[in-house]
Amino acid sequence: MTSELLGQALFDGALIEEASKKSGLVWVRGASAPAARPLWHVWHEGAVCLVGDGPGEQPLPGLTDGGSAEVTVRGKDKGGRLVTWQATVSEPAPGSPEWEAAVAELKGKRLNAPDSEEMPARWARECRVLRLTPTGSVAPPPTGSLAERPLPTPATTREPVPAALPRLLTKRRKRKQPK
């Protein structure tokens, strides 16, 4: 490996690690998933660690043990895309040293948990803990638009503004003017 390629590989690895450590949210698309999903995570021992697919936890569609995933990390300042990288997905067995280490980090970052003390036991029973380890492959910056249709949701937009509302607002402003 030439020194230029080695330097680029080291730079890519450092970029992936620093961006992933600082961002509280990553966009992940599993090999069989139709679109990327935002997921909270922690960076631990060279990989993004996730917990989900259980009651009250985030969904992890398309992420299977031994599969691959595409991870996009956003910047903390403006929320723009910093880096997109390929990852290998692994699912450590509950109770294994690798699982225990990941769960200890995830537990510290999990906000609004209804059962903070019982969380590791619940995760072992009902959820999946995944590690997304970078393969070293960083995607080049996109040249076109990355706009996608939103995922289907039962949420709706606001109702149209009532026709009389602009008149009511105008009258209030007129009353407040000094005489």
mmCIF file of N, CA, C and O in Angstrom, residues 62-156:
data_model
loop_
_atom_site.group_PDB
_atom_site.id
_atom_site.type_symbol
_atom_site.label_atom_id
_atom_site.label_comp_id
_atom_site.label_asym_id
_atom_site.label_seq_id
_atom_site.Cartn_x
_atom_site.Cartn_y
_atom_site.Cartn_z
ATOM 1 N N GLY A 62 -34.001 -3.870 8.063
ATOM 2 C CA GLY A 62 -32.980 -4.194 7.078
ATOM 3 C C GLY A 62 -31.601 -4.449 7.646
ATOM 4 O O GLY A 62 -30.664 -4.684 6.899
ATOM 5 N N LEU A 63 -31.445 -4.415 8.967
ATOM 6 C CA LEU A 63 -30.142 -4.659 9.582
ATOM 7 C C LEU A 63 -30.108 -6.079 10.132
ATOM 8 O O LEU A 63 -30.824 -6.400 11.079
ATOM 9 N N THR A 64 -29.291 -6.925 9.515
ATOM 10 C CA THR A 64 -29.200 -8.319 9.920
ATOM 11 C C THR A 64 -27.761 -8.666 10.264
ATOM 12 O O THR A 64 -26.823 -8.092 9.709
ATOM 13 N N ASP A 65 -27.609 -9.610 11.190
ATOM 14 C CA ASP A 65 -26.280 -10.046 11.603
ATOM 15 C C ASP A 65 -25.508 -10.575 10.395
ATOM 16 O O ASP A 65 -26.000 -11.423 9.658
ATOM 17 N N GLY A 66 -24.322 -10.055 10.178
ATOM 18 C CA GLY A 66 -23.504 -10.459 9.045
ATOM 19 C C GLY A 66 -23.792 -9.678 7.779
ATOM 20 O O GLY A 66 -23.097 -9.837 6.779
ATOM 21 N N GLY A 67 -24.797 -8.812 7.793
ATOM 22 C CA GLY A 67 -25.156 -8.019 6.617
ATOM 23 C C GLY A 67 -24.321 -6.750 6.514
ATOM 24 O O GLY A 67 -23.345 -6.554 7.238
ATOM 25 N N SER A 68 -24.744 -5.892 5.604
ATOM 26 C CA SER A 68 -24.045 -4.622 5.422
ATOM 27 C C SER A 68 -25.035 -3.478 5.577
ATOM 28 O O SER A 68 -26.251 -3.681 5.518
ATOM 29 N N ALA A 69 -24.493 -2.299 5.778
ATOM 30 C CA ALA A 69 -25.327 -1.105 5.939
ATOM 31 C C ALA A 69 -24.557 0.104 5.437
ATOM 32 O O ALA A 69 -23.327 0.087 5.369
ATOM 33 N N GLU A 70 -25.318 1.131 5.087
ATOM 34 C CA GLU A 70 -24.733 2.411 4.703
ATOM 35 C C GLU A 70 -25.086 3.404 5.806
ATOM 36 O O GLU A 70 -26.249 3.562 6.158
ATOM 37 N N VAL A 71 -24.078 4.063 6.361
ATOM 38 C CA VAL A 71 -24.263 4.974 7.478
ATOM 39 C C VAL A 71 -23.895 6.383 7.021
ATOM 40 O O VAL A 71 -22.819 6.598 6.481
ATOM 41 N N THR A 72 -24.806 7.333 7.222
ATOM 42 C CA THR A 72 -24.546 8.729 6.914
ATOM 43 C C THR A 72 -24.541 9.505 8.219
ATOM 44 O O THR A 72 -25.475 9.405 9.006
ATOM 45 N N VAL A 73 -23.472 10.258 8.427
ATOM 46 C CA VAL A 73 -23.317 11.025 9.659
ATOM 47 C C VAL A 73 -23.482 12.496 9.327
ATOM 48 O O VAL A 73 -22.895 12.999 8.379
ATOM 49 N N ARG A 74 -24.282 13.172 10.131
ATOM 50 C CA ARG A 74 -24.527 14.592 9.924
ATOM 51 C C ARG A 74 -23.643 15.410 10.846
ATOM 52 O O ARG A 74 -23.189 14.933 11.882
ATOM 53 N N GLY A 75 -23.456 16.673 10.478
ATOM 54 C CA GLY A 75 -22.689 17.570 11.310
ATOM 55 C C GLY A 75 -23.538 18.119 12.431
ATOM 56 O O GLY A 75 -24.746 18.295 12.295
ATOM 57 N N LYS A 76 -22.938 18.405 13.554
ATOM 58 C CA LYS A 76 -23.671 18.908 14.700
ATOM 59 C C LYS A 76 -24.030 20.381 14.553
ATOM 60 O O LYS A 76 -25.044 20.829 15.059
ATOM 61 N N ASP A 77 -23.215 21.147 13.825
ATOM 62 C CA ASP A 77 -23.464 22.582 13.738
ATOM 63 C C ASP A 77 -24.669 22.924 12.871
ATOM 64 O O ASP A 77 -25.577 23.613 13.290
ATOM 65 N N LYS A 78 -24.717 22.444 11.648
ATOM 66 C CA LYS A 78 -25.828 22.780 10.754
ATOM 67 C C LYS A 78 -26.652 21.567 10.350
ATOM 68 O O LYS A 78 -27.621 21.683 9.623
ATOM 69 N N GLY A 79 -26.256 20.382 10.781
ATOM 70 C CA GLY A 79 -27.021 19.186 10.478
ATOM 71 C C GLY A 79 -26.806 18.648 9.076
ATOM 72 O O GLY A 79 -27.509 17.742 8.650
ATOM 73 N N GLY A 80 -25.840 19.176 8.343
ATOM 74 C CA GLY A 80 -25.568 18.714 6.993
ATOM 75 C C GLY A 80 -24.754 17.433 6.976
ATOM 76 O O GLY A 80 -24.114 17.064 7.958
ATOM 77 N N ARG A 81 -24.758 16.754 5.857
ATOM 78 C CA ARG A 81 -24.049 15.486 5.690
ATOM 79 C C ARG A 81 -22.546 15.708 5.769
ATOM 80 O O ARG A 81 -21.987 16.527 5.051
ATOM 81 N N LEU A 82 -21.876 14.956 6.655
ATOM 82 C CA LEU A 82 -20.416 15.023 6.753
ATOM 83 C C LEU A 82 -19.748 13.889 5.986
ATOM 84 O O LEU A 82 -18.822 14.117 5.232
ATOM 85 N N VAL A 83 -20.227 12.678 6.240
ATOM 86 C CA VAL A 83 -19.583 11.513 5.630
ATOM 87 C C VAL A 83 -20.584 10.365 5.546
ATOM 88 O O VAL A 83 -21.462 10.226 6.391
ATOM 89 N N THR A 84 -20.449 9.581 4.488
ATOM 90 C CA THR A 84 -21.233 8.356 4.337
ATOM 91 C C THR A 84 -20.240 7.212 4.214
ATOM 92 O O THR A 84 -19.301 7.288 3.427
ATOM 93 N N TRP A 85 -20.457 6.154 4.990
ATOM 94 C CA TRP A 85 -19.523 5.038 4.999
ATOM 95 C C TRP A 85 -20.249 3.703 5.048
ATOM 96 O O TRP A 85 -21.387 3.621 5.462
ATOM 97 N N GLN A 86 -19.571 2.686 4.577
ATOM 98 C CA GLN A 86 -20.111 1.326 4.573
ATOM 99 C C GLN A 86 -19.748 0.630 5.875
ATOM 100 O O GLN A 86 -18.672 0.872 6.437
ATOM 101 N N ALA A 87 -20.654 -0.224 6.345
ATOM 102 C CA ALA A 87 -20.433 -0.923 7.605
ATOM 103 C C ALA A 87 -20.838 -2.385 7.500
ATOM 104 O O ALA A 87 -21.688 -2.747 6.685
ATOM 105 N N THR A 88 -20.219 -3.172 8.344
ATOM 106 C CA THR A 88 -20.602 -4.566 8.525
ATOM 107 C C THR A 88 -21.413 -4.640 9.812
ATOM 108 O O THR A 88 -21.004 -4.104 10.844
ATOM 109 N N VAL A 89 -22.560 -5.312 9.749
ATOM 110 C CA VAL A 89 -23.463 -5.407 10.897
ATOM 111 C C VAL A 89 -23.157 -6.692 11.663
ATOM 112 O O VAL A 89 -23.042 -7.765 11.064
ATOM 113 N N SER A 90 -23.019 -6.563 12.978
ATOM 114 C CA SER A 90 -22.871 -7.751 13.821
ATOM 115 C C SER A 90 -23.791 -7.607 15.028
ATOM 116 O O SER A 90 -24.063 -6.502 15.492
ATOM 117 N N GLU A 91 -24.288 -8.739 15.499
ATOM 118 C CA GLU A 91 -25.188 -8.759 16.649
ATOM 119 C C GLU A 91 -24.569 -9.628 17.732
ATOM 120 O O GLU A 91 -24.635 -10.855 17.672
ATOM 121 N N PRO A 92 -23.919 -8.992 18.720
ATOM 122 C CA PRO A 92 -23.309 -9.791 19.783
ATOM 123 C C PRO A 92 -24.375 -10.525 20.598
ATOM 124 O O PRO A 92 -25.493 -10.032 20.773
ATOM 125 N N ALA A 93 -24.024 -11.684 21.091
ATOM 126 C CA ALA A 93 -24.960 -12.475 21.897
ATOM 127 C C ALA A 93 -25.189 -11.798 23.237
ATOM 128 O O ALA A 93 -24.237 -11.322 23.861
ATOM 129 N N PRO A 94 -26.451 -11.749 23.697
ATOM 130 C CA PRO A 94 -26.721 -11.156 25.008
ATOM 131 C C PRO A 94 -25.894 -11.839 26.097
ATOM 132 O O PRO A 94 -25.796 -13.059 26.152
ATOM 133 N N GLY A 95 -25.278 -11.009 26.931
ATOM 134 C CA GLY A 95 -24.456 -11.535 28.015
ATOM 135 C C GLY A 95 -22.990 -11.686 27.665
ATOM 136 O O GLY A 95 -22.164 -11.853 28.567
ATOM 137 N N SER A 96 -22.641 -11.630 26.383
ATOM 138 C CA SER A 96 -21.237 -11.742 25.992
ATOM 139 C C SER A 96 -20.495 -10.468 26.416
ATOM 140 O O SER A 96 -21.108 -9.416 26.609
ATOM 141 N N PRO A 97 -19.174 -10.533 26.561
ATOM 142 C CA PRO A 97 -18.420 -9.326 26.952
ATOM 143 C C PRO A 97 -18.622 -8.161 25.978
ATOM 144 O O PRO A 97 -18.733 -7.006 26.407
ATOM 145 N N GLU A 98 -18.689 -8.443 24.690
ATOM 146 C CA GLU A 98 -18.908 -7.399 23.688
ATOM 147 C C GLU A 98 -20.293 -6.768 23.864
ATOM 148 O O GLU A 98 -20.451 -5.548 23.778
ATOM 149 N N TRP A 99 -21.315 -7.592 24.142
ATOM 150 C CA TRP A 99 -22.679 -7.102 24.368
ATOM 151 C C TRP A 99 -22.729 -6.259 25.639
ATOM 152 O O TRP A 99 -23.318 -5.182 25.654
ATOM 153 N N GLU A 100 -22.129 -6.747 26.721
ATOM 154 C CA GLU A 100 -22.136 -6.026 27.998
ATOM 155 C C GLU A 100 -21.480 -4.655 27.856
ATOM 156 O O GLU A 100 -21.982 -3.660 28.386
ATOM 157 N N ALA A 101 -20.360 -4.580 27.130
ATOM 158 C CA ALA A 101 -19.663 -3.301 26.949
ATOM 159 C C ALA A 101 -20.526 -2.327 26.145
ATOM 160 O O ALA A 101 -20.622 -1.144 26.486
ATOM 161 N N ALA A 102 -21.165 -2.819 25.083
ATOM 162 C CA ALA A 102 -22.019 -1.956 24.258
ATOM 163 C C ALA A 102 -23.227 -1.479 25.052
ATOM 164 O O ALA A 102 -23.599 -0.301 24.990
ATOM 165 N N VAL A 103 -23.849 -2.360 25.824
ATOM 166 C CA VAL A 103 -25.028 -2.006 26.608
ATOM 167 C C VAL A 103 -24.671 -0.988 27.692
ATOM 168 O O VAL A 103 -25.453 -0.073 27.970
ATOM 169 N N ALA A 104 -23.507 -1.109 28.299
ATOM 170 C CA ALA A 104 -23.095 -0.136 29.319
ATOM 171 C C ALA A 104 -23.012 1.262 28.720
ATOM 172 O O ALA A 104 -23.451 2.240 29.336
ATOM 173 N N GLU A 105 -22.483 1.385 27.502
ATOM 174 C CA GLU A 105 -22.407 2.683 26.829
ATOM 175 C C GLU A 105 -23.794 3.168 26.417
ATOM 176 O O GLU A 105 -24.126 4.335 26.583
ATOM 177 N N LEU A 106 -24.596 2.273 25.842
ATOM 178 C CA LEU A 106 -25.942 2.652 25.389
ATOM 179 C C LEU A 106 -26.823 3.078 26.557
ATOM 180 O O LEU A 106 -27.589 4.033 26.446
ATOM 181 N N LYS A 107 -26.728 2.388 27.676
ATOM 182 C CA LYS A 107 -27.547 2.708 28.842
ATOM 183 C C LYS A 107 -27.278 4.124 29.327
ATOM 184 O O LYS A 107 -28.201 4.846 29.701
ATOM 185 N N GLY A 108 -26.026 4.545 29.285
ATOM 186 C CA GLY A 108 -25.672 5.893 29.720
ATOM 187 C C GLY A 108 -26.212 6.986 28.822
ATOM 188 O O GLY A 108 -26.414 8.118 29.253
ATOM 189 N N LYS A 109 -26.473 6.668 27.564
ATOM 190 C CA LYS A 109 -26.950 7.665 26.606
ATOM 191 C C LYS A 109 -28.448 7.592 26.354
ATOM 192 O O LYS A 109 -29.002 8.454 25.683
ATOM 193 N N ARG A 110 -29.117 6.567 26.856
ATOM 194 C CA ARG A 110 -30.553 6.395 26.603
ATOM 195 C C ARG A 110 -31.335 7.398 27.420
ATOM 196 O O ARG A 110 -31.286 7.391 28.645
ATOM 197 N N LEU A 111 -32.044 8.281 26.740
ATOM 198 C CA LEU A 111 -32.835 9.306 27.409
ATOM 199 C C LEU A 111 -34.276 8.839 27.594
ATOM 200 O O LEU A 111 -34.806 8.095 26.777
ATOM 201 N N ASN A 112 -34.910 9.287 28.654
ATOM 202 C CA ASN A 112 -36.329 9.049 28.908
ATOM 203 C C ASN A 112 -36.697 7.571 28.981
ATOM 204 O O ASN A 112 -37.756 7.165 28.509
ATOM 205 N N ALA A 113 -35.833 6.769 29.519
ATOM 206 C CA ALA A 113 -36.143 5.344 29.656
ATOM 207 C C ALA A 113 -37.097 5.145 30.830
ATOM 208 O O ALA A 113 -36.871 5.668 31.916
ATOM 209 N N PRO A 114 -38.169 4.381 30.625
ATOM 210 C CA PRO A 114 -39.121 4.177 31.715
ATOM 211 C C PRO A 114 -38.570 3.270 32.823
ATOM 212 O O PRO A 114 -39.040 3.301 33.940
ATOM 213 N N ASP A 115 -37.574 2.456 32.498
ATOM 214 C CA ASP A 115 -37.050 1.472 33.449
ATOM 215 C C ASP A 115 -35.524 1.460 33.424
ATOM 216 O O ASP A 115 -34.916 0.476 33.035
ATOM 217 N N SER A 116 -34.904 2.530 33.861
ATOM 218 C CA SER A 116 -33.462 2.675 33.685
ATOM 219 C C SER A 116 -32.656 1.559 34.343
ATOM 220 O O SER A 116 -31.650 1.131 33.793
ATOM 221 N N GLU A 117 -33.070 1.079 35.499
ATOM 222 C CA GLU A 117 -32.303 0.022 36.166
ATOM 223 C C GLU A 117 -32.533 -1.352 35.530
ATOM 224 O O GLU A 117 -31.637 -2.188 35.521
ATOM 225 N N GLU A 118 -33.716 -1.588 35.013
ATOM 226 C CA GLU A 118 -34.039 -2.878 34.417
ATOM 227 C C GLU A 118 -33.769 -2.914 32.907
ATOM 228 O O GLU A 118 -34.016 -3.927 32.264
ATOM 229 N N MET A 119 -33.290 -1.816 32.362
ATOM 230 C CA MET A 119 -33.111 -1.702 30.914
ATOM 231 C C MET A 119 -32.216 -2.802 30.312
ATOM 232 O O MET A 119 -32.609 -3.417 29.318
ATOM 233 N N PRO A 120 -31.030 -3.077 30.843
ATOM 234 C CA PRO A 120 -30.202 -4.130 30.237
ATOM 235 C C PRO A 120 -30.889 -5.494 30.178
ATOM 236 O O PRO A 120 -30.788 -6.200 29.181
ATOM 237 N N ALA A 121 -31.614 -5.853 31.237
ATOM 238 C CA ALA A 121 -32.319 -7.143 31.238
ATOM 239 C C ALA A 121 -33.421 -7.145 30.186
ATOM 240 O O ALA A 121 -33.626 -8.141 29.477
ATOM 241 N N ARG A 122 -34.138 -6.007 30.063
ATOM 242 C CA ARG A 122 -35.203 -5.912 29.048
ATOM 243 C C ARG A 122 -34.601 -5.974 27.652
ATOM 244 O O ARG A 122 -35.139 -6.651 26.769
ATOM 245 N N TRP A 123 -33.489 -5.288 27.433
ATOM 246 C CA TRP A 123 -32.837 -5.337 26.118
ATOM 247 C C TRP A 123 -32.398 -6.764 25.783
ATOM 248 O O TRP A 123 -32.486 -7.192 24.642
ATOM 249 N N ALA A 124 -31.913 -7.493 26.771
ATOM 250 C CA ALA A 124 -31.480 -8.878 26.526
ATOM 251 C C ALA A 124 -32.667 -9.759 26.126
ATOM 252 O O ALA A 124 -32.539 -10.631 25.267
ATOM 253 N N ARG A 125 -33.831 -9.522 26.760
ATOM 254 C CA ARG A 125 -35.026 -10.333 26.477
ATOM 255 C C ARG A 125 -35.726 -9.940 25.182
ATOM 256 O O ARG A 125 -36.148 -10.796 24.418
ATOM 257 N N GLU A 126 -35.904 -8.609 24.963
ATOM 258 C CA GLU A 126 -36.849 -8.148 23.945
ATOM 259 C C GLU A 126 -36.244 -7.379 22.774
ATOM 260 O O GLU A 126 -36.952 -7.110 21.806
ATOM 261 N N CYS A 127 -34.996 -6.982 22.858
ATOM 262 C CA CYS A 127 -34.426 -6.097 21.831
ATOM 263 C C CYS A 127 -33.188 -6.716 21.187
ATOM 264 O O CYS A 127 -32.737 -7.787 21.576
ATOM 265 N N ARG A 128 -32.685 -5.984 20.212
ATOM 266 C CA ARG A 128 -31.434 -6.371 19.564
ATOM 267 C C ARG A 128 -30.413 -5.264 19.775
ATOM 268 O O ARG A 128 -30.741 -4.083 19.643
ATOM 269 N N VAL A 129 -29.195 -5.642 20.088
ATOM 270 C CA VAL A 129 -28.082 -4.706 20.171
ATOM 271 C C VAL A 129 -27.182 -5.013 18.979
ATOM 272 O O VAL A 129 -26.794 -6.165 18.766
ATOM 273 N N LEU A 130 -26.901 -3.986 18.183
ATOM 274 C CA LEU A 130 -26.106 -4.168 16.968
ATOM 275 C C LEU A 130 -24.854 -3.310 17.001
ATOM 276 O O LEU A 130 -24.846 -2.232 17.593
ATOM 277 N N ARG A 131 -23.816 -3.796 16.333
ATOM 278 C CA ARG A 131 -22.586 -3.034 16.111
ATOM 279 C C ARG A 131 -22.405 -2.851 14.618
ATOM 280 O O ARG A 131 -22.437 -3.824 13.865
ATOM 281 N N LEU A 132 -22.233 -1.599 14.191
ATOM 282 C CA LEU A 132 -21.958 -1.298 12.788
ATOM 283 C C LEU A 132 -20.494 -0.892 12.706
ATOM 284 O O LEU A 132 -20.112 0.217 13.088
ATOM 285 N N THR A 133 -19.667 -1.809 12.209
ATOM 286 C CA THR A 133 -18.232 -1.595 12.144
ATOM 287 C C THR A 133 -17.847 -1.095 10.759
ATOM 288 O O THR A 133 -18.200 -1.733 9.756
ATOM 289 N N PRO A 134 -17.136 0.034 10.678
ATOM 290 C CA PRO A 134 -16.746 0.564 9.363
ATOM 291 C C PRO A 134 -15.862 -0.420 8.599
ATOM 292 O O PRO A 134 -14.994 -1.068 9.177
ATOM 293 N N THR A 135 -16.123 -0.520 7.293
ATOM 294 C CA THR A 135 -15.292 -1.366 6.438
ATOM 295 C C THR A 135 -14.102 -0.590 5.901
ATOM 296 O O THR A 135 -13.223 -1.173 5.281
ATOM 297 N N GLY A 136 -14.096 0.716 6.120
ATOM 298 C CA GLY A 136 -13.023 1.563 5.608
ATOM 299 C C GLY A 136 -13.402 2.259 4.325
ATOM 300 O O GLY A 136 -12.702 3.126 3.839
ATOM 301 N N SER A 137 -14.541 1.907 3.776
ATOM 302 C CA SER A 137 -14.989 2.475 2.518
ATOM 303 C C SER A 137 -15.843 3.718 2.774
ATOM 304 O O SER A 137 -16.882 3.632 3.417
ATOM 305 N N VAL A 138 -15.376 4.868 2.287
ATOM 306 C CA VAL A 138 -16.110 6.122 2.419
ATOM 307 C C VAL A 138 -16.659 6.488 1.049
ATOM 308 O O VAL A 138 -15.928 6.474 0.050
ATOM 309 N N ALA A 139 -17.938 6.823 0.998
ATOM 310 C CA ALA A 139 -18.575 7.182 -0.280
ATOM 311 C C ALA A 139 -18.140 8.586 -0.688
ATOM 312 O O ALA A 139 -17.976 9.462 0.156
ATOM 313 N N PRO A 140 -17.972 8.808 -1.979
ATOM 314 C CA PRO A 140 -17.640 10.165 -2.438
ATOM 315 C C PRO A 140 -18.835 11.096 -2.227
ATOM 316 O O PRO A 140 -19.975 10.639 -2.148
ATOM 317 N N PRO A 141 -18.601 12.398 -2.136
ATOM 318 C CA PRO A 141 -19.727 13.331 -1.970
ATOM 319 C C PRO A 141 -20.691 13.221 -3.146
ATOM 320 O O PRO A 141 -20.279 12.989 -4.289
ATOM 321 N N PRO A 142 -21.980 13.385 -2.892
ATOM 322 C CA PRO A 142 -22.969 13.257 -3.969
ATOM 323 C C PRO A 142 -22.859 14.419 -4.953
ATOM 324 O O PRO A 142 -22.463 15.522 -4.582
ATOM 325 N N THR A 143 -23.240 14.146 -6.194
ATOM 326 C CA THR A 143 -23.209 15.199 -7.206
ATOM 327 C C THR A 143 -24.593 15.766 -7.467
ATOM 328 O O THR A 143 -24.721 16.879 -7.923
ATOM 329 N N GLY A 144 -25.618 15.024 -7.181
ATOM 330 C CA GLY A 144 -26.991 15.485 -7.423
ATOM 331 C C GLY A 144 -27.766 15.620 -6.126
ATOM 332 O O GLY A 144 -27.216 15.551 -5.032
ATOM 333 N N SER A 145 -29.053 15.800 -6.273
ATOM 334 C CA SER A 145 -29.931 15.940 -5.121
ATOM 335 C C SER A 145 -30.134 14.589 -4.441
ATOM 336 O O SER A 145 -30.230 13.557 -5.102
ATOM 337 N N LEU A 146 -30.195 14.614 -3.134
ATOM 338 C CA LEU A 146 -30.464 13.398 -2.369
ATOM 339 C C LEU A 146 -31.894 13.381 -1.836
ATOM 340 O O LEU A 146 -32.235 12.597 -0.962
ATOM 341 N N ALA A 147 -32.735 14.254 -2.366
ATOM 342 C CA ALA A 147 -34.116 14.347 -1.903
ATOM 343 C C ALA A 147 -34.858 13.043 -2.191
ATOM 344 O O ALA A 147 -34.718 12.457 -3.258
ATOM 345 N N GLU A 148 -35.622 12.603 -1.205
ATOM 346 C CA GLU A 148 -36.436 11.392 -1.338
ATOM 347 C C GLU A 148 -37.833 11.687 -0.835
ATOM 348 O O GLU A 148 -38.030 12.582 -0.018
ATOM 349 N N ARG A 149 -38.777 10.908 -1.283
ATOM 350 C CA ARG A 149 -40.144 11.037 -0.770
ATOM 351 C C ARG A 149 -40.144 10.611 0.690
ATOM 352 O O ARG A 149 -39.472 9.659 1.058
ATOM 353 N N PRO A 150 -40.926 11.294 1.523
ATOM 354 C CA PRO A 150 -41.005 10.892 2.929
ATOM 355 C C PRO A 150 -41.634 9.506 3.064
ATOM 356 O O PRO A 150 -42.441 9.101 2.230
ATOM 357 N N LEU A 151 -41.270 8.815 4.141
ATOM 358 C CA LEU A 151 -41.861 7.511 4.419
ATOM 359 C C LEU A 151 -43.332 7.697 4.774
ATOM 360 O O LEU A 151 -43.712 8.729 5.337
ATOM 361 N N PRO A 152 -44.180 6.732 4.453
ATOM 362 C CA PRO A 152 -45.605 6.844 4.805
ATOM 363 C C PRO A 152 -45.782 6.980 6.316
ATOM 364 O O PRO A 152 -45.078 6.341 7.088
ATOM 365 N N THR A 153 -46.726 7.831 6.715
ATOM 366 C CA THR A 153 -46.982 8.066 8.133
ATOM 367 C C THR A 153 -48.451 8.429 8.341
ATOM 368 O O THR A 153 -49.071 9.007 7.446
ATOM 369 N N PRO A 154 -49.009 8.109 9.503
ATOM 370 C CA PRO A 154 -50.399 8.505 9.775
ATOM 371 C C PRO A 154 -50.519 9.983 10.155
ATOM 372 O O PRO A 154 -51.613 10.505 10.258
ATOM 373 N N ALA A 155 -49.397 10.670 10.360
ATOM 374 C CA ALA A 155 -49.436 12.086 10.731
ATOM 375 C C ALA A 155 -49.961 12.918 9.562
ATOM 376 O O ALA A 155 -49.758 12.585 8.401
ATOM 377 N N THR A 156 -50.636 14.006 9.897
ATOM 378 C CA THR A 156 -51.183 14.881 8.861
ATOM 379 C C THR A 156 -50.674 16.297 9.060
ATOM 380 O O THR A 156 -50.158 16.642 10.122
#
